[in-house]
Short mmCIF file of C-alpha atoms in Angstrom, two decimals:
data_model
loop_
_atom_site.label_atom_id
_atom_site.label_comp_id
_atom_site.label_asym_id
_atom_site.label_seq_id
_atom_site.Cartn_x
_atom_site.Cartn_y
_atom_site.Cartn_z
CA THR F 1 99.29 102.45 115.07
CA GLN F 2 102.87 101.54 115.26
CA LEU F 3 105.40 104.27 113.72
CA LEU F 4 108.96 104.00 113.08
CA GLU F 5 110.78 107.14 112.48
CA GLN F 6 114.18 107.23 110.73
CA SER F 7 117.05 109.86 110.97
CA PRO F 8 118.45 111.47 109.17
CA GLN F 9 116.07 111.50 106.06
CA PHE F 10 119.19 112.49 103.80
CA LEU F 11 122.73 111.94 104.12
CA SER F 12 125.61 112.81 101.60
CA ILE F 13 129.17 111.77 102.73
CA GLN F 14 132.51 111.21 101.18
CA GLU F 15 134.09 108.17 100.62
CA GLY F 16 136.09 106.78 103.65
CA GLU F 17 133.66 108.49 106.15
CA ASN F 18 131.72 106.66 108.91
CA LEU F 19 128.02 107.47 109.55
CA THR F 20 125.19 106.00 111.81
CA VAL F 21 121.49 106.12 110.69
CA TYR F 22 118.79 105.60 113.48
CA CYS F 23 115.39 104.21 113.70
CA ASN F 24 113.15 105.09 116.91
CA SER F 25 109.59 104.08 117.86
CA SER F 26 107.44 104.43 120.87
CA SER F 27 106.39 100.79 120.18
CA VAL F 28 108.14 97.53 121.01
CA PHE F 29 108.89 95.29 118.15
CA SER F 30 109.68 91.52 118.25
CA SER F 31 112.11 92.04 115.37
CA LEU F 32 113.45 94.55 113.50
CA GLN F 33 114.86 94.28 109.95
CA TRP F 34 117.25 96.56 108.06
CA TYR F 35 116.88 96.82 104.17
CA ARG F 36 118.55 98.49 101.36
CA GLN F 37 116.76 99.53 98.22
CA GLU F 38 118.27 100.85 95.18
CA PRO F 39 116.35 102.77 92.58
CA GLY F 40 113.68 100.56 90.38
CA GLU F 41 114.52 97.63 92.69
CA GLY F 42 112.73 96.13 95.69
CA PRO F 43 114.24 96.33 99.11
CA VAL F 44 117.17 93.95 99.93
CA LEU F 45 117.13 92.53 103.41
CA LEU F 46 120.53 93.08 105.32
CA VAL F 47 119.85 91.86 108.66
CA THR F 48 117.33 90.88 111.25
CA VAL F 49 117.70 91.34 115.20
CA VAL F 50 115.09 89.92 117.56
CA THR F 51 116.83 90.17 121.10
CA GLY F 52 117.11 93.54 123.02
CA GLY F 53 120.68 94.76 123.09
CA GLU F 54 121.73 92.53 120.32
CA VAL F 55 124.55 93.67 118.05
CA LYS F 56 125.26 92.09 114.42
CA LYS F 57 128.00 92.84 112.03
CA LEU F 58 128.03 92.58 108.56
CA LYS F 59 131.54 93.25 107.08
CA ARG F 60 131.68 97.15 107.53
CA LEU F 61 128.11 97.33 108.86
CA THR F 62 127.09 97.16 112.55
CA PHE F 63 123.51 96.82 113.72
CA GLN F 64 122.15 97.16 117.08
CA PHE F 65 118.75 96.67 118.39
CA GLY F 66 117.97 98.76 121.62
CA ASP F 67 117.52 97.24 125.03
CA ALA F 68 113.93 97.87 125.03
CA ARG F 69 113.42 96.73 121.45
CA LYS F 70 112.01 100.29 120.45
CA ASP F 71 114.87 101.47 118.39
CA SER F 72 117.81 100.49 116.53
CA SER F 73 120.93 101.93 114.63
CA LEU F 74 122.93 100.95 111.54
CA HIS F 75 126.85 102.14 111.59
CA ILE F 76 128.68 101.97 108.44
CA THR F 77 132.61 102.38 108.74
CA ALA F 78 134.50 103.62 105.87
CA ALA F 79 131.85 104.13 103.70
CA GLN F 80 132.18 103.42 99.83
CA PRO F 81 130.16 104.43 96.78
CA GLY F 82 128.55 101.11 96.38
CA ASP F 83 126.90 101.66 99.79
CA THR F 84 124.76 104.25 98.28
CA GLY F 85 121.00 103.66 98.44
CA LEU F 86 117.66 104.22 100.58
CA TYR F 87 118.19 102.25 103.98
CA LEU F 88 115.00 101.28 105.43
CA CYS F 89 114.32 99.79 108.88
CA ALA F 90 111.15 97.74 109.48
CA GLY F 91 109.61 96.28 112.61
CA GLY F 92 107.62 93.21 113.00
CA ASN F 93 105.41 91.65 115.60
CA SER F 94 104.68 87.91 116.16
CA GLY F 95 101.48 88.33 117.52
CA GLY F 96 98.94 85.92 116.51
CA SER F 97 100.17 84.78 112.89
CA ASN F 98 100.44 88.20 111.23
CA TYR F 99 104.02 89.01 110.48
CA LYS F 100 103.42 92.24 108.43
CA LEU F 101 106.26 94.89 108.55
CA THR F 102 105.84 98.33 109.46
CA PHE F 103 108.57 100.52 107.80
CA GLY F 104 110.23 103.92 108.36
CA LYS F 105 110.35 106.54 105.52
CA GLY F 106 114.07 105.47 105.11
CA THR F 107 117.38 107.26 105.01
CA LEU F 108 118.62 108.15 101.54
CA LEU F 109 122.59 108.01 101.68
CA THR F 110 124.91 109.04 98.98
CA VAL F 111 128.40 108.34 99.23
CA ASN F 112 130.60 110.53 96.95
CA PRO F 113 133.83 109.08 95.50
CA GLY D 1 117.67 80.04 93.49
CA ALA D 2 115.25 82.31 91.80
CA GLY D 3 113.81 85.30 93.96
CA VAL D 4 110.31 86.96 93.99
CA SER D 5 109.29 87.85 90.58
CA GLN D 6 106.78 90.48 89.54
CA SER D 7 104.89 91.47 86.33
CA PRO D 8 104.44 93.62 84.67
CA ARG D 9 107.56 95.85 85.83
CA TYR D 10 105.94 98.95 84.69
CA LYS D 11 102.21 99.65 84.04
CA VAL D 12 100.39 102.76 82.74
CA ALA D 13 96.72 102.83 82.96
CA LYS D 14 94.00 105.24 82.30
CA ARG D 15 92.06 106.50 85.09
CA GLY D 16 88.99 104.34 85.31
CA GLN D 17 90.69 100.98 84.05
CA ASP D 18 91.18 98.04 85.91
CA VAL D 19 94.78 96.50 86.35
CA ALA D 20 96.21 93.15 87.43
CA LEU D 21 99.57 92.79 88.97
CA ARG D 22 101.17 89.23 89.28
CA CYS D 23 103.52 88.05 92.09
CA ASP D 24 105.54 84.85 91.82
CA PRO D 25 106.94 84.16 95.45
CA ILE D 26 109.89 82.05 96.15
CA SER D 27 109.22 78.35 95.95
CA GLY D 28 108.01 76.86 99.18
CA HIS D 29 107.40 80.14 100.98
CA VAL D 30 104.30 80.02 102.90
CA SER D 31 103.66 83.64 103.56
CA LEU D 32 103.06 86.44 101.00
CA PHE D 33 102.71 89.93 101.55
CA TRP D 34 101.71 92.94 99.30
CA TYR D 35 103.17 96.38 100.04
CA GLN D 36 102.48 99.84 98.42
CA GLN D 37 105.25 102.31 98.12
CA ALA D 38 104.62 106.02 97.38
CA LEU D 39 107.60 108.13 95.97
CA GLY D 40 109.89 108.99 98.75
CA GLN D 41 108.25 106.80 101.24
CA GLY D 42 108.95 103.57 102.96
CA PRO D 43 106.44 100.67 101.80
CA GLU D 44 103.15 100.42 103.59
CA PHE D 45 101.45 97.03 104.09
CA LEU D 46 98.42 96.21 102.04
CA THR D 47 97.52 92.55 102.59
CA TYR D 48 98.97 89.23 103.74
CA PHE D 49 98.54 85.46 102.81
CA GLN D 50 99.49 82.44 104.43
CA ASN D 51 99.08 79.74 101.81
CA GLU D 52 96.00 80.35 100.10
CA ALA D 53 94.24 82.02 103.33
CA GLN D 54 94.11 85.96 103.30
CA LEU D 55 94.76 86.54 106.97
CA ASP D 56 94.79 90.31 106.94
CA LYS D 57 93.80 92.79 104.45
CA SER D 58 93.51 96.04 106.76
CA GLY D 59 95.93 97.86 104.53
CA LEU D 60 93.87 97.72 101.35
CA PRO D 61 92.97 101.42 100.86
CA SER D 62 89.65 100.84 99.38
CA ASP D 63 87.23 98.25 98.14
CA ARG D 64 88.67 98.78 94.61
CA PHE D 65 91.63 96.71 96.01
CA PHE D 66 91.32 92.89 95.77
CA ALA D 67 94.11 90.25 96.36
CA GLU D 68 93.96 86.59 95.86
CA ARG D 69 96.35 83.38 96.07
CA PRO D 70 93.90 80.67 94.97
CA GLU D 71 96.45 77.79 95.18
CA GLY D 72 98.88 79.32 97.67
CA SER D 73 101.61 80.23 95.33
CA VAL D 74 101.08 83.02 92.72
CA SER D 75 99.20 85.97 93.93
CA THR D 76 97.43 88.50 91.89
CA LEU D 77 96.54 92.11 93.22
CA LYS D 78 93.72 93.71 91.39
CA ILE D 79 92.74 97.29 91.33
CA GLN D 80 89.52 98.34 89.71
CA ARG D 81 88.45 101.69 88.48
CA THR D 82 91.97 103.08 88.85
CA GLN D 83 92.50 106.42 90.22
CA GLN D 84 95.75 108.82 90.05
CA GLU D 85 96.20 108.24 93.77
CA ASP D 86 96.77 104.67 92.87
CA SER D 87 100.14 105.55 91.41
CA ALA D 88 102.84 103.87 93.20
CA VAL D 89 105.15 100.98 93.13
CA TYR D 90 103.53 97.77 94.28
CA LEU D 91 105.76 95.20 96.02
CA CYS D 92 105.45 91.59 96.64
CA ALA D 93 107.41 89.80 99.28
CA SER D 94 107.48 86.33 100.54
CA SER D 95 109.02 84.81 103.63
CA PRO D 96 109.65 81.10 104.77
CA ASN D 97 107.77 79.31 107.29
CA ARG D 98 110.77 78.98 109.76
CA THR D 99 111.52 82.78 109.91
CA PRO D 100 108.25 84.55 108.74
CA TRP D 101 109.36 88.00 109.57
CA GLU D 102 112.33 87.89 107.20
CA GLN D 103 110.61 89.02 104.05
CA TYR D 104 112.21 88.92 100.42
CA PHE D 105 110.80 91.34 98.04
CA GLY D 106 110.32 91.36 94.55
CA PRO D 107 111.34 94.23 92.14
CA GLY D 108 107.87 95.74 92.14
CA THR D 109 105.51 97.08 89.67
CA ARG D 110 105.40 100.81 88.93
CA LEU D 111 101.84 101.80 88.26
CA THR D 112 101.11 105.00 86.82
CA VAL D 113 97.42 106.31 86.32
CA THR D 114 97.10 109.13 83.98
#
């Protein structure tokens, strides 16, 4: 069974601070996605990384996939209250034709004004 | 364009009732997934369709759970004889053929079994 562990589970910071969220596994994934979920809504896809060592930037968000494709991190610079939400990482495998995702439990981020 | 839609958004069922949850995927998306999300947890995989074929149902928790996608578009997740432990948010996602791992989620159906 593949598992993804996210840390920290909860994070409360002030507007303007930087933060990093981690996603770790003992298993190799062929792709890793980061999602953001707000209360009462479904997860919204932020980014997909597929190559070991890959770094992607989305405005103030920087995503990195580990060289061994077992771990990933999400760094937010100068956090804003609008960044508040549940951040989920999800790993996928393209073995055969099954593209189901394995999700971590998420990091609940609160950015205080 | 329109995203994934799910109905109803909220469902309250008495223990023992049957429920049916509907998912309308993004038009043209070949793959469709159902996930279950308990409070404070990440989504957990239930089942996966490619067009009308159900390729993986390994995540369905019991034989009370049944999913179908008869024409390769709309899908229905049915739960028979609901139990309290079935209370959760049920999420549907679809993905395009070109990048099947990039899944786009609907808003979910919150099921409460009393």
